[in-house]
Short mmCIF file of C-alpha atoms in Angstrom, two decimals:
data_model
loop_
_atom_site.label_atom_id
_atom_site.label_comp_id
_atom_site.label_asym_id
_atom_site.label_seq_id
_atom_site.Cartn_x
_atom_site.Cartn_y
_atom_site.Cartn_z
CA UNK A 133 -72.61 -15.70 87.34
CA UNK A 134 -74.77 -18.73 88.03
CA UNK A 135 -77.86 -19.44 85.99
CA UNK A 136 -81.25 -19.24 87.69
CA UNK A 137 -82.82 -22.60 88.48
CA UNK A 138 -86.15 -23.85 87.10
CA UNK A 139 -89.17 -21.79 88.01
CA UNK A 140 -91.38 -23.24 90.73
CA UNK A 141 -95.10 -23.53 89.86
CA UNK A 142 -95.88 -21.64 93.09
CA UNK A 143 -94.15 -18.55 91.68
CA UNK A 144 -96.33 -18.45 88.55
CA UNK A 145 -99.83 -17.07 88.27
CA UNK A 146 -102.77 -19.43 87.93
CA UNK A 147 -103.44 -17.93 84.51
CA UNK A 148 -99.93 -18.79 83.34
CA UNK A 149 -100.13 -22.31 84.76
CA UNK A 150 -103.52 -22.75 83.11
CA UNK A 151 -102.08 -21.81 79.72
CA UNK A 152 -99.08 -24.11 80.09
CA UNK A 153 -101.35 -26.97 81.13
CA UNK A 154 -103.79 -26.35 78.28
CA UNK A 155 -101.00 -26.42 75.68
CA UNK A 156 -99.53 -29.57 77.21
CA UNK A 157 -102.89 -31.38 77.13
CA UNK A 158 -103.63 -30.35 73.56
CA UNK A 159 -100.26 -31.67 72.45
CA UNK A 160 -99.82 -34.80 74.57
CA UNK A 161 -103.40 -35.92 75.19
CA UNK A 162 -105.34 -34.67 72.17
CA UNK A 163 -102.51 -35.25 69.69
CA UNK A 164 -102.58 -31.82 68.08
CA UNK A 165 -99.47 -30.62 66.29
CA UNK A 166 -97.79 -27.39 67.36
CA UNK A 167 -99.08 -25.35 64.36
CA UNK A 168 -102.64 -26.51 65.13
CA UNK A 169 -102.29 -25.47 68.77
CA UNK A 170 -100.93 -22.09 67.73
CA UNK A 171 -103.91 -21.52 65.43
CA UNK A 172 -106.46 -22.60 68.04
CA UNK A 173 -105.00 -20.45 70.83
CA UNK A 174 -104.02 -17.54 68.58
CA UNK A 175 -100.37 -17.60 69.62
CA UNK A 176 -97.16 -18.11 67.67
CA UNK A 177 -95.77 -21.58 67.06
CA UNK A 178 -92.53 -20.58 68.76
CA UNK A 179 -94.49 -19.69 71.88
CA UNK A 180 -96.22 -23.09 71.81
CA UNK A 181 -92.79 -24.71 71.69
CA UNK A 182 -91.60 -22.66 74.68
CA UNK A 183 -94.75 -23.48 76.65
CA UNK A 184 -94.29 -27.23 76.01
CA UNK A 185 -90.72 -27.02 77.29
CA UNK A 186 -91.95 -25.08 80.30
CA UNK A 187 -94.51 -27.80 81.04
CA UNK A 188 -91.69 -30.32 81.27
CA UNK A 189 -89.54 -28.03 83.43
CA UNK A 190 -92.43 -27.44 85.83
CA UNK A 191 -93.20 -31.14 86.15
CA UNK A 192 -96.63 -30.76 84.55
CA UNK A 193 -95.54 -33.20 81.86
CA UNK A 194 -93.56 -36.23 82.98
CA UNK A 195 -92.25 -39.07 80.86
CA UNK A 196 -92.82 -42.58 82.19
CA UNK A 197 -91.50 -45.64 80.38
CA UNK A 198 -93.52 -48.78 81.12
CA UNK A 199 -91.64 -51.88 79.88
CA UNK A 200 -93.94 -54.55 78.41
CA UNK A 201 -94.13 -57.98 80.01
CA UNK A 202 -90.99 -59.95 79.24
CA UNK A 203 -88.80 -56.85 78.86
CA UNK A 204 -86.28 -56.41 81.68
CA UNK A 205 -84.64 -53.07 80.98
CA UNK A 206 -84.17 -52.06 84.63
CA UNK A 207 -82.61 -55.44 85.42
CA UNK A 208 -80.29 -55.03 82.43
CA UNK A 209 -79.20 -51.63 83.73
CA UNK A 210 -78.57 -53.02 87.22
CA UNK A 211 -76.36 -55.86 86.00
CA UNK A 212 -74.55 -53.53 83.60
CA UNK A 213 -73.73 -51.07 86.38
CA UNK A 214 -72.91 -53.77 88.92
CA UNK A 215 -70.18 -55.27 86.75
CA UNK A 216 -69.13 -52.25 84.71
CA UNK A 217 -70.32 -53.68 81.39
CA UNK A 218 -70.99 -51.84 78.15
CA UNK A 219 -74.34 -53.58 77.61
CA UNK A 220 -76.54 -56.36 78.96
CA UNK A 221 -79.35 -58.23 77.21
CA UNK A 222 -81.71 -60.23 79.44
CA UNK A 223 -83.76 -62.95 77.74
CA UNK A 224 -87.15 -63.77 79.21
CA UNK A 225 -87.61 -67.50 79.81
CA UNK A 226 -90.75 -69.57 80.20
CA UNK A 227 -89.04 -72.03 82.57
CA UNK A 228 -85.63 -72.82 84.01
CA UNK A 229 -84.95 -76.00 82.02
CA UNK A 230 -81.93 -75.90 79.73
CA UNK A 231 -83.98 -76.25 76.53
CA UNK A 232 -86.09 -73.18 77.36
CA UNK A 233 -82.98 -71.22 78.33
CA UNK A 234 -81.23 -72.19 75.09
CA UNK A 235 -84.25 -71.08 73.05
CA UNK A 236 -84.46 -67.75 74.88
CA UNK A 237 -80.73 -67.01 74.72
CA UNK A 238 -80.44 -67.85 71.04
CA UNK A 239 -83.42 -65.64 70.19
CA UNK A 240 -82.04 -62.73 72.19
CA UNK A 241 -78.57 -63.23 70.74
CA UNK A 242 -79.88 -63.28 67.18
CA UNK A 243 -81.81 -60.04 67.73
CA UNK A 244 -78.78 -58.38 69.32
CA UNK A 245 -76.40 -59.22 66.48
CA UNK A 246 -78.95 -58.34 63.81
CA UNK A 247 -79.21 -54.83 65.23
CA UNK A 248 -75.67 -54.07 66.46
CA UNK A 249 -73.26 -55.37 63.82
CA UNK A 250 -72.09 -52.70 61.39
CA UNK A 251 -70.84 -53.10 57.85
CA UNK A 252 -67.21 -52.86 58.94
CA UNK A 253 -67.07 -55.28 61.88
CA UNK A 254 -64.50 -58.06 61.92
CA UNK A 255 -66.12 -60.76 64.01
CA UNK A 256 -64.39 -63.62 65.79
CA UNK A 257 -66.56 -66.53 66.89
CA UNK A 258 -65.87 -69.58 69.01
CA UNK A 259 -66.69 -72.89 67.36
CA UNK A 260 -67.64 -74.91 70.45
CA UNK A 261 -70.97 -73.61 71.73
CA UNK A 262 -74.43 -75.05 71.23
CA UNK A 263 -75.87 -71.65 72.18
CA UNK A 264 -73.94 -69.92 69.40
CA UNK A 265 -75.05 -72.55 66.90
CA UNK A 266 -78.69 -71.96 67.84
CA UNK A 267 -78.15 -68.19 67.74
CA UNK A 268 -76.77 -67.99 64.20
CA UNK A 269 -79.46 -70.38 62.96
CA UNK A 270 -82.09 -67.86 64.14
CA UNK A 271 -80.43 -64.86 62.50
CA UNK A 272 -82.23 -63.55 59.42
CA UNK A 273 -80.15 -62.78 56.30
CA UNK A 274 -79.60 -59.06 55.73
CA UNK A 275 -79.99 -57.24 52.44
CA UNK A 276 -76.77 -55.29 53.07
CA UNK A 277 -73.45 -56.44 54.50
CA UNK A 278 -73.22 -56.02 58.28
CA UNK A 279 -69.70 -57.42 58.73
CA UNK A 280 -66.49 -57.69 56.72
CA UNK A 281 -65.29 -61.09 57.93
CA UNK A 282 -66.38 -63.87 60.29
CA UNK A 283 -63.31 -65.54 61.78
CA UNK A 284 -63.12 -68.85 63.62
CA UNK A 285 -61.05 -68.27 66.78
CA UNK A 286 -60.77 -71.82 68.12
CA UNK A 287 -59.84 -75.04 66.41
CA UNK A 288 -62.91 -77.08 65.57
CA UNK A 289 -61.71 -80.41 64.29
CA UNK A 290 -62.40 -83.57 66.20
CA UNK A 291 -65.11 -85.98 65.21
CA UNK A 292 -66.81 -85.42 61.86
CA UNK A 293 -69.94 -84.04 63.55
CA UNK A 294 -67.98 -81.40 65.46
CA UNK A 295 -66.09 -80.39 62.34
CA UNK A 296 -69.41 -79.91 60.54
CA UNK A 297 -70.82 -77.82 63.41
CA UNK A 298 -67.77 -75.55 63.49
CA UNK A 299 -67.89 -75.09 59.72
CA UNK A 300 -71.65 -74.49 59.78
CA UNK A 301 -71.33 -71.88 62.53
CA UNK A 302 -68.84 -69.75 60.60
CA UNK A 303 -70.50 -70.32 57.22
CA UNK A 304 -73.98 -69.49 58.48
CA UNK A 305 -72.96 -66.29 60.25
CA UNK A 306 -70.96 -65.17 57.22
CA UNK A 307 -73.98 -65.84 55.00
CA UNK A 308 -76.49 -63.89 57.10
CA UNK A 309 -74.13 -60.92 57.58
CA UNK A 310 -72.78 -60.84 54.02
CA UNK A 311 -69.24 -61.34 55.31
CA UNK A 312 -66.31 -63.45 54.13
CA UNK A 313 -65.73 -66.59 56.25
CA UNK A 314 -62.26 -67.36 57.63
CA UNK A 315 -61.94 -70.94 58.86
CA UNK A 316 -59.32 -72.33 61.21
CA UNK A 317 -58.86 -75.93 60.12
CA UNK A 318 -57.07 -77.30 63.17
CA UNK A 319 -57.94 -79.34 66.24
CA UNK A 320 -58.92 -77.36 69.31
CA UNK A 321 -56.84 -79.52 71.63
CA UNK A 322 -53.62 -81.35 70.72
CA UNK A 323 -51.33 -83.78 72.51
CA UNK A 324 -48.49 -81.41 73.37
CA UNK A 325 -47.25 -77.84 73.32
CA UNK A 326 -44.89 -78.75 70.52
CA UNK A 327 -47.78 -79.96 68.39
CA UNK A 328 -49.66 -76.74 69.03
CA UNK A 329 -46.64 -74.59 68.17
CA UNK A 330 -46.12 -76.52 64.94
CA UNK A 331 -49.71 -75.84 63.90
CA UNK A 332 -49.48 -72.13 64.72
CA UNK A 333 -46.24 -71.76 62.74
CA UNK A 334 -47.93 -72.95 59.55
CA UNK A 335 -48.41 -70.17 57.00
CA UNK A 336 -52.17 -70.69 56.83
CA UNK A 337 -52.44 -70.54 60.62
CA UNK A 338 -50.36 -67.37 60.72
CA UNK A 339 -52.80 -65.72 58.33
CA UNK A 340 -55.66 -66.62 60.67
CA UNK A 341 -53.66 -65.32 63.65
CA UNK A 342 -53.31 -62.02 61.81
CA UNK A 343 -57.09 -61.89 61.48
CA UNK A 344 -57.42 -62.44 65.24
CA UNK A 345 -55.33 -59.33 65.91
CA UNK A 346 -57.73 -57.23 63.82
CA UNK A 347 -61.04 -58.30 65.35
CA UNK A 348 -63.54 -55.65 66.43
CA UNK A 349 -66.06 -58.10 67.93
CA UNK A 350 -65.63 -61.45 69.70
CA UNK A 351 -68.61 -63.76 70.25
CA UNK A 352 -68.19 -66.65 72.66
CA UNK A 353 -70.05 -68.98 74.92
CA UNK A 354 -69.07 -69.29 78.58
CA UNK A 355 -68.33 -72.81 79.75
CA UNK A 356 -68.24 -74.48 83.13
CA UNK A 357 -65.31 -76.68 84.15
CA UNK A 358 -67.21 -79.88 83.42
CA UNK A 359 -67.11 -80.52 79.65
CA UNK A 360 -70.22 -79.58 77.72
CA UNK A 361 -72.02 -82.28 75.70
CA UNK A 362 -70.49 -80.80 72.54
CA UNK A 363 -66.97 -81.02 73.97
CA UNK A 364 -67.58 -84.57 75.17
CA UNK A 365 -68.70 -85.59 71.69
CA UNK A 366 -65.82 -83.84 69.95
CA UNK A 367 -63.16 -86.49 70.41
CA UNK A 368 -61.14 -83.81 72.23
CA UNK A 369 -62.80 -84.09 75.63
CA UNK A 370 -60.73 -83.08 78.62
CA UNK A 371 -59.70 -86.08 80.66
CA UNK A 372 -60.93 -86.62 84.21
CA UNK A 373 -57.37 -86.04 85.42
CA UNK A 374 -57.23 -82.66 83.68
CA UNK A 375 -60.64 -81.67 85.05
CA UNK A 376 -59.43 -82.54 88.55
CA UNK A 377 -56.27 -80.49 88.01
CA UNK A 378 -58.27 -77.51 86.79
CA UNK A 379 -60.68 -77.78 89.72
CA UNK A 380 -57.81 -78.02 92.19
CA UNK A 381 -56.33 -74.89 90.63
CA UNK A 382 -59.62 -73.12 91.33
CA UNK A 383 -61.10 -73.07 87.82
CA UNK A 384 -64.84 -72.40 87.61
CA UNK A 385 -65.27 -71.68 83.91
CA UNK A 386 -63.74 -70.85 80.55
CA UNK A 387 -64.06 -68.75 77.42
CA UNK A 388 -62.46 -70.24 74.30
CA UNK A 389 -60.83 -72.85 76.60
CA UNK A 390 -59.07 -70.18 78.68
CA UNK A 391 -59.95 -71.19 82.23
CA UNK A 392 -60.37 -68.75 85.11
CA UNK A 393 -61.06 -68.87 88.84
CA UNK A 394 -64.03 -67.46 90.76
CA UNK A 395 -62.57 -63.95 90.56
CA UNK A 396 -61.98 -64.24 86.83
CA UNK A 397 -58.21 -64.66 87.07
CA UNK A 398 -56.60 -66.67 84.28
CA UNK A 399 -55.41 -70.13 85.30
CA UNK A 400 -52.35 -71.38 83.46
CA UNK A 401 -52.00 -75.17 83.32
CA UNK A 402 -50.44 -77.75 81.07
CA UNK A 403 -53.82 -77.96 79.37
CA UNK A 404 -53.50 -74.32 78.29
CA UNK A 405 -50.36 -75.20 76.34
CA UNK A 406 -52.29 -77.75 74.27
CA UNK A 407 -55.13 -75.44 73.25
CA UNK A 408 -55.12 -74.25 69.64
CA UNK A 409 -56.91 -70.94 69.33
CA UNK A 410 -56.83 -67.25 70.09
CA UNK A 411 -54.68 -66.48 73.12
CA UNK A 412 -56.00 -64.73 76.21
CA UNK A 413 -54.19 -61.44 75.55
CA UNK A 414 -55.47 -61.16 71.98
CA UNK A 415 -58.97 -62.04 73.14
CA UNK A 416 -58.99 -59.35 75.83
CA UNK A 417 -57.74 -56.80 73.30
CA UNK A 418 -60.89 -57.12 71.15
CA UNK A 419 -62.92 -53.90 71.61
CA UNK A 420 -66.33 -55.60 71.97
CA UNK A 421 -66.46 -59.04 73.62
CA UNK A 422 -69.90 -60.63 73.77
CA UNK A 423 -70.62 -63.58 76.04
CA UNK A 424 -73.78 -65.70 75.73
CA UNK A 425 -74.61 -68.10 78.54
CA UNK A 426 -77.17 -68.82 81.22
CA UNK A 427 -78.74 -71.38 83.49
CA UNK A 428 -77.94 -72.46 87.03
CA UNK A 429 -75.21 -74.86 85.89
CA UNK A 430 -73.17 -71.99 84.45
CA UNK A 431 -73.83 -69.31 87.05
CA UNK A 432 -70.41 -69.41 88.72
CA UNK A 433 -68.69 -69.34 85.32
CA UNK A 434 -70.76 -66.38 84.14
CA UNK A 435 -70.16 -64.43 87.34
CA UNK A 436 -66.41 -65.10 87.18
CA UNK A 437 -66.24 -64.03 83.53
CA UNK A 438 -67.86 -60.73 84.47
CA UNK A 439 -65.63 -60.22 87.49
CA UNK A 440 -62.55 -60.85 85.38
CA UNK A 441 -63.67 -58.47 82.60
CA UNK A 442 -63.40 -61.26 80.04
CA UNK A 443 -66.45 -59.83 78.30
CA UNK A 444 -68.07 -56.41 78.19
CA UNK A 445 -71.45 -57.39 76.73
CA UNK A 446 -73.51 -60.11 78.43
CA UNK A 447 -76.51 -61.94 77.01
CA UNK A 448 -78.14 -64.13 79.65
CA UNK A 449 -81.47 -65.37 81.00
CA UNK A 450 -83.65 -63.54 83.50
CA UNK A 451 -82.97 -65.87 86.45
CA UNK A 452 -79.21 -65.59 86.01
CA UNK A 453 -79.53 -61.81 85.65
CA UNK A 454 -81.49 -61.57 88.91
CA UNK A 455 -78.79 -63.49 90.75
CA UNK A 456 -76.11 -61.27 89.22
CA UNK A 457 -78.02 -58.13 90.20
CA UNK A 458 -78.02 -59.33 93.81
CA UNK A 459 -74.22 -59.68 93.85
CA UNK A 460 -72.19 -57.03 95.71
CA UNK A 461 -70.68 -54.33 93.52
CA UNK A 462 -67.19 -55.00 92.12
#
């Protein structure tokens, strides 16, 4: 037997509608509590509760959420649904220059991680991202532990400045979350596959690899094919020949130096064999994968990362989000 549908206002007496409306106004407009309404109208509190529910069912009371300026919840929902993501955070920006975008993304990223990391998360973090560096620097220390470990997932050695940035990134995030830091003291790019294999066979490296297999969260920037300023300064910059080879293979971006084409398909090249860090399969196996990136220069890379399901949580700027929302559904 089917249940009867909601009662139409036209089927109720004016007296009944008047009572429902009066109770609704006393509660929602005048701010009276249910016991106070019951006393004033000489009815039971349980009846007041039923009348309030009836007001909602009849459409007399409607809930409207009005996002404040700078909050883009509807846009977040559109991008999330368009690309099948678990969550989207859209940062409001004052302008489209890279400095403003970096400031907005890092602030939004810091707020996201401060509120969503639990005390048992095992967090992997890429070491080559200026956005991630700015994000962790904005995170406020917590009074209780919000993560178990913070694990470096990509080699960070190169020039002394890059080594310091990689170390600072892991140390800082471990400090603000109350977690134990796990460093990966190796270069991110080496001369040959043999050199990479030798590094990964070391006992210390194998212990880090074991940590990679146990991650619950991965945090990474999304790069374009052209090397970022940080990569250029690292002493490990990709050569012009390698960039040309990646471009010819269709690469538009990378996450943790795993390059992909416009549809998000992994591109295997000789360069891949020289990268020292978490492999693509292990990265994709992490339950929550958070990407932080924005700006016109990285749009194709961001879109490809979403198409390829490299990440399931996206933190980006409002202009990038609007372009993503206009993309056809995947």
